[in-house]
C-alpha positions as a printed Julia matrix, in Angstrom:
329×3 Matrix{Float64}:
 -25.83    3.11  -19.6
 -23.45    5.26  -21.62
 -21.98    7.65  -19.05
 -20.91    7.46  -15.43
 -20.03    9.79  -12.58
 -16.26   10.09  -12.25
 -13.49   12.28  -10.91
 -10.48   13.17  -13.03
  -7.64   15.59  -13.68
  -6.18   16.83  -16.95
  -3.04   18.35  -15.4
  -1.0    17.81  -12.27
  -1.37   20.18   -9.35
  -3.18   20.89   -6.1
  -6.4    18.96   -5.52
  -8.69   22.0    -5.6
  -6.99   23.28   -8.75
  -7.1    20.18  -10.94
  -9.66   17.64   -9.7
 -13.01   17.66  -11.49
 -16.19   15.61  -11.09
 -18.64   15.01  -13.89
 -19.79   12.56  -16.56
 -17.46   10.33  -18.59
 -18.11    7.34  -20.86
 -18.52    3.99  -19.13
 -15.45    1.85  -19.98
 -15.74   -1.5   -21.73
 -13.46   -4.41  -20.77
 -10.83   -5.36  -23.32
  -9.74   -9.0   -23.79
  -8.5   -10.37  -20.48
 -10.15   -7.58  -18.48
 -13.15   -7.28  -16.18
 -15.34   -4.28  -15.52
 -16.1    -3.49  -11.88
 -19.01   -1.43  -10.56
 -17.11    0.44   -7.85
 -18.56    0.62   -4.36
 -15.63    2.21   -2.52
 -12.32    3.69   -3.65
  -9.19    3.89   -1.51
  -6.81    6.86   -1.45
  -3.1     6.37   -0.84
  -0.14    8.73   -0.7
   0.92    7.3    -4.06
  -2.31    8.57   -5.62
  -1.62   12.0    -4.17
   1.94   11.9    -5.5
   0.85   11.06   -9.03
  -1.65   13.91   -9.0
   0.86   16.41   -7.61
   3.79   15.26   -9.73
   5.97   13.94   -6.91
   9.06   11.81   -7.56
   9.44   13.21  -11.07
   6.15   11.69  -12.25
   4.49   13.24  -15.27
   1.1    12.96  -16.97
   1.35    9.69  -18.87
  -2.17   10.21  -20.22
  -4.04   13.4   -21.18
  -6.74   12.6   -18.6
  -6.43   10.49  -15.44
  -9.15    9.05  -13.23
  -7.21    8.63   -9.97
  -6.81    5.85   -7.39
  -5.41    2.38   -7.84
  -7.47    0.54   -5.22
 -11.15   -0.2    -4.71
 -13.95   -2.64   -3.97
 -16.94   -3.49   -6.14
 -18.74   -6.13   -8.16
 -17.79   -7.43  -11.61
 -20.59   -6.68  -14.07
 -18.91   -7.4   -17.43
 -15.95   -9.38  -18.75
 -13.78   -9.19  -21.84
 -12.93  -12.0   -24.21
 -11.0   -14.79  -22.56
 -12.44  -14.2   -19.09
 -14.98  -16.76  -17.81
 -18.47  -15.27  -17.83
 -18.94  -16.87  -14.41
 -16.89  -14.02  -12.95
 -19.85  -11.67  -13.44
 -21.4   -11.01  -10.05
 -18.22  -11.63   -8.05
 -17.5    -9.2    -5.22
 -13.86   -8.17   -5.6
 -11.12   -5.86   -4.43
  -8.99   -4.41   -7.2
  -5.39   -3.23   -7.35
  -3.21   -1.34   -9.83
  -6.31    0.06  -11.53
  -4.4     3.24  -12.36
  -0.92    1.8   -12.79
   0.24    2.49  -16.36
  -3.47    2.97  -17.08
  -5.61    6.13  -17.25
  -8.73    4.91  -15.46
  -8.66    4.33  -11.7
 -11.38    3.65   -9.14
 -12.6     7.22   -8.49
 -15.52    6.47  -10.8
 -18.67    4.38  -10.86
 -16.95    1.83  -13.12
 -13.37    0.81  -13.74
 -11.73   -1.89  -15.87
  -8.72   -3.94  -14.77
  -6.92   -7.11  -15.86
  -8.86  -10.09  -14.56
  -6.01  -11.07  -12.23
  -6.16   -7.67  -10.54
  -9.75   -8.26   -9.4
  -9.52  -10.51   -6.33
 -12.55  -12.31   -4.92
 -13.54  -10.67   -1.61
 -15.52  -12.82    0.83
 -18.64  -11.22    2.28
 -17.22  -11.37    5.82
 -14.79   -8.54    4.91
 -16.25   -5.05    4.97
 -15.7    -2.95    1.87
 -14.01   -0.24    3.93
 -11.28   -2.69    4.98
 -10.4    -3.75    1.43
 -11.03   -0.52   -0.49
  -7.5     0.76    0.04
  -5.71   -2.57    0.33
  -3.76   -2.86   -2.91
  -1.02   -0.25   -2.83
  -0.1    -0.44    0.87
  -0.97   -4.11    1.31
   1.03   -5.49   -1.58
   3.92   -3.14   -0.75
   3.98   -4.34    2.86
   3.84   -7.97    1.76
   6.73   -7.46   -0.65
   8.74   -5.54    1.97
   8.77   -8.7     4.09
   9.0   -11.47    1.49
  11.07   -9.96   -1.35
  14.02  -12.1    -0.26
  12.05  -15.28    0.34
  10.65  -17.23    3.3
  10.96  -15.59    6.74
   9.74  -18.45    8.93
  11.81  -18.5    12.11
  13.39  -15.13   11.3
  13.44  -11.85   13.18
  11.73   -9.18   11.07
  11.9    -5.5    11.97
   8.94   -3.48   10.62
   9.36    0.28   10.79
   6.28    2.51   10.94
   4.23   -0.54   11.91
   0.89    1.22   12.48
   0.82    2.89    9.06
  -1.01    1.47    6.06
   2.02   -0.37    4.67
   3.41   -1.24    8.08
   0.22   -3.01    9.15
   0.37   -5.24    6.09
   4.06   -5.94    6.64
   3.43   -6.8    10.27
   0.57   -9.16    9.41
   2.56  -10.78    6.6
   5.61  -11.39    8.78
   3.62  -12.8    11.68
   1.51  -15.09    9.48
   4.71  -16.28    7.77
   6.13  -17.48   11.07
   8.55  -14.68   11.92
   9.17  -12.95   15.21
   8.04   -9.38   14.55
   9.76   -6.35   16.0
   7.94   -3.09   15.3
   8.87    0.56   15.57
   6.33    3.34   16.06
   6.72    7.09   16.35
   4.57    7.71   19.44
   3.92    6.01   22.74
   0.2     6.04   21.93
   0.88    3.7    18.99
   2.6     1.02   21.07
  -0.6    -0.71   22.17
  -1.97   -0.55   18.61
   1.07   -2.39   17.25
   0.83   -5.03   19.97
  -2.84   -5.63   19.17
  -1.91   -5.98   15.5
   0.38   -8.86   16.46
   3.87   -7.45   17.0
   6.01   -9.44   19.44
   8.09   -6.43   20.46
   7.27   -2.75   19.97
   9.74    0.13   20.26
   8.99    3.83   20.26
  11.62    5.56   18.13
  14.33    7.34   20.11
  18.04    7.77   20.64
  18.54    4.38   22.33
  16.47    2.39   19.83
  19.35    0.12   18.84
  20.08   -0.8    22.46
  16.44   -1.66   23.13
  16.3    -3.91   20.06
  19.52   -5.65   21.12
  18.11   -6.14   24.63
  15.06   -7.85   23.11
  16.67  -10.24   20.62
  20.42   -9.92   21.01
  23.11   -8.28   18.85
  23.19   -8.75   15.07
  19.94  -10.7    15.25
  17.63   -9.05   12.72
  17.17  -10.96    9.47
  14.95   -8.56    7.52
  14.11   -4.88    7.85
  10.85   -3.83    6.16
  11.6    -0.16    5.89
   9.43    2.96    5.7
  12.15    5.63    5.78
  15.47    4.57    4.29
  17.3     7.81    5.1
  16.45    7.44    8.81
  16.63    3.65    9.12
  19.74    2.58    7.24
  22.18    3.42   10.05
  20.08    1.42   12.51
  19.77   -1.45   10.04
  23.54   -1.59    9.58
  23.95   -2.05   13.32
  21.24   -4.61   14.1
  21.17   -6.8    10.97
  22.86  -10.17   10.99
  25.45  -11.24    8.44
  23.59  -11.79    5.16
  20.49   -9.91    6.32
  18.44   -7.62    4.12
  16.71   -4.26    3.98
  13.61   -4.01    1.79
  12.8    -0.32    1.54
   9.83    1.37   -0.1
  10.18    5.04    0.94
  12.66    7.72    1.97
  12.53   11.35    3.0
  15.89   12.32    1.54
  16.18   11.17   -2.07
  20.0    10.89   -1.88
  20.7     9.67    1.65
  24.12    8.82    3.06
  24.76    5.09    3.36
  27.12    3.36    5.87
  28.71    1.42    3.05
  31.39   -0.55    4.87
  29.16   -1.62    7.76
  26.7    -3.01    5.24
  29.4    -4.52    3.03
  31.19   -6.3     5.87
  27.87   -7.94    6.8
  27.03   -8.74    3.15
  23.68   -7.0     3.59
  21.29   -6.95    0.62
  19.4    -3.71    0.07
  16.3    -3.89   -2.14
  14.52   -0.79   -3.38
  10.91   -1.72   -4.1
   8.1     0.13   -5.89
   4.49   -1.04   -5.94
   3.75   -0.29   -9.59
   6.54   -2.58  -10.77
   6.52   -5.77   -8.69
   6.68   -9.09  -10.55
   3.16  -10.29  -11.27
   3.86  -13.52   -9.39
   4.57  -11.42   -6.28
   1.34   -9.47   -6.8
  -0.72  -12.65   -6.99
   0.93  -14.19   -3.92
   0.28  -10.98   -2.0
  -3.34  -10.88   -3.17
  -3.98  -14.38   -1.83
  -2.16  -13.81    1.47
  -3.72  -10.39    2.13
  -7.24  -11.64    1.46
  -6.67  -14.49    3.9
  -5.29  -12.04    6.48
  -8.4    -9.85    6.16
 -10.71  -12.83    6.52
  -8.83  -14.04    9.61
  -8.83  -10.57   11.17
  -5.03  -10.47   11.23
  -4.97   -7.33    9.07
  -7.13   -4.38   10.12
  -7.31   -0.77    9.03
  -8.73    2.19   10.88
 -10.88    4.26    8.51
 -11.11    7.8     9.85
 -13.23    9.32    7.09
 -15.43    8.35    4.16
 -16.3    10.95    1.53
 -18.7    10.96   -1.39
 -17.24   11.03   -4.9
 -18.28   14.67   -5.22
 -16.13   15.43   -2.16
 -12.91   14.07   -3.65
 -11.06   17.38   -3.22
 -11.72   17.34    0.52
 -10.77   13.65    0.65
  -7.41   14.29   -1.04
  -6.7    17.22    1.25
  -7.56   15.05    4.26
  -5.02   12.45    3.14
  -2.38   15.14    2.65
  -2.95   16.69    6.06
  -4.04   13.76    8.22
  -2.61   10.81   10.09
  -0.76    8.08    8.26
  -2.1     5.49   10.73
  -5.71    5.65    9.49
  -7.32    5.56    6.06
  -9.58    7.76    3.94
 -11.94    6.3     1.35
 -14.51    7.45   -1.2
 -17.97    5.92   -1.22
 -18.68    5.78   -4.93
 -21.97    3.86   -5.13
């Protein structure tokens, strides 16, 4: 075993222009790392952004095997990692964060702590794309601490990150208010565990106030800062917080005085750079949520590794409420 099937790109650009599939050397685990025989690889908008050069990202390595998330079995360990880990079924995260080799390959290597034991009751499709959206959603709820007894507003609750945020908030003991873009998503959010669901619209603030009262939201887990911050300023309590992980407009206007008078904390969070303690807490909580059935993803398409161009284009063009994965082995 000296080579493996893998997908990669040597320059940023459109999927059909830069993605290649072929043979590359099988990686060996360094000290503290494990090697995972990849079964399924998840694709997230962040993977697309890195490949296209969004958000000012550049090629940190001359060649990149994409995708940060996946599921597989550990088949080798580096020095310092118990040999007993060999044979463990795991889901992996941050495989391609500050590293060149992601999960769009038959093998990947990751730090041992980024390979999380996955019980057999959880299907590979459910965990293959868990890391980026799951850990982001978890952090978007708990970045400021415990939310038990709080009112948490999750925007975009049926998306990949929103589902994880919703599950995290509910399992942590919060009352969960969820926003969705379409009426058809209301029932989905309720089945996922939201206590109140609101379809976005002009009277959104009034409907939230009718449900829980004025100035009653403790935390906003936010998908679109440029669209949400005005609403947050109106419904948050004194000392509340906004934990935001995305925005359409990179330099949005902010209602400064409304936020200041309420002493609102605004946290800008990015998955690649969370504290490792937060990553590990999220890994434990998300695995438990999958096992309990509290976190569920709709997988709309599964492609073979050789079809990675079509898979990336599907993610770019398709619905944000369902997932696309690669079946690698």
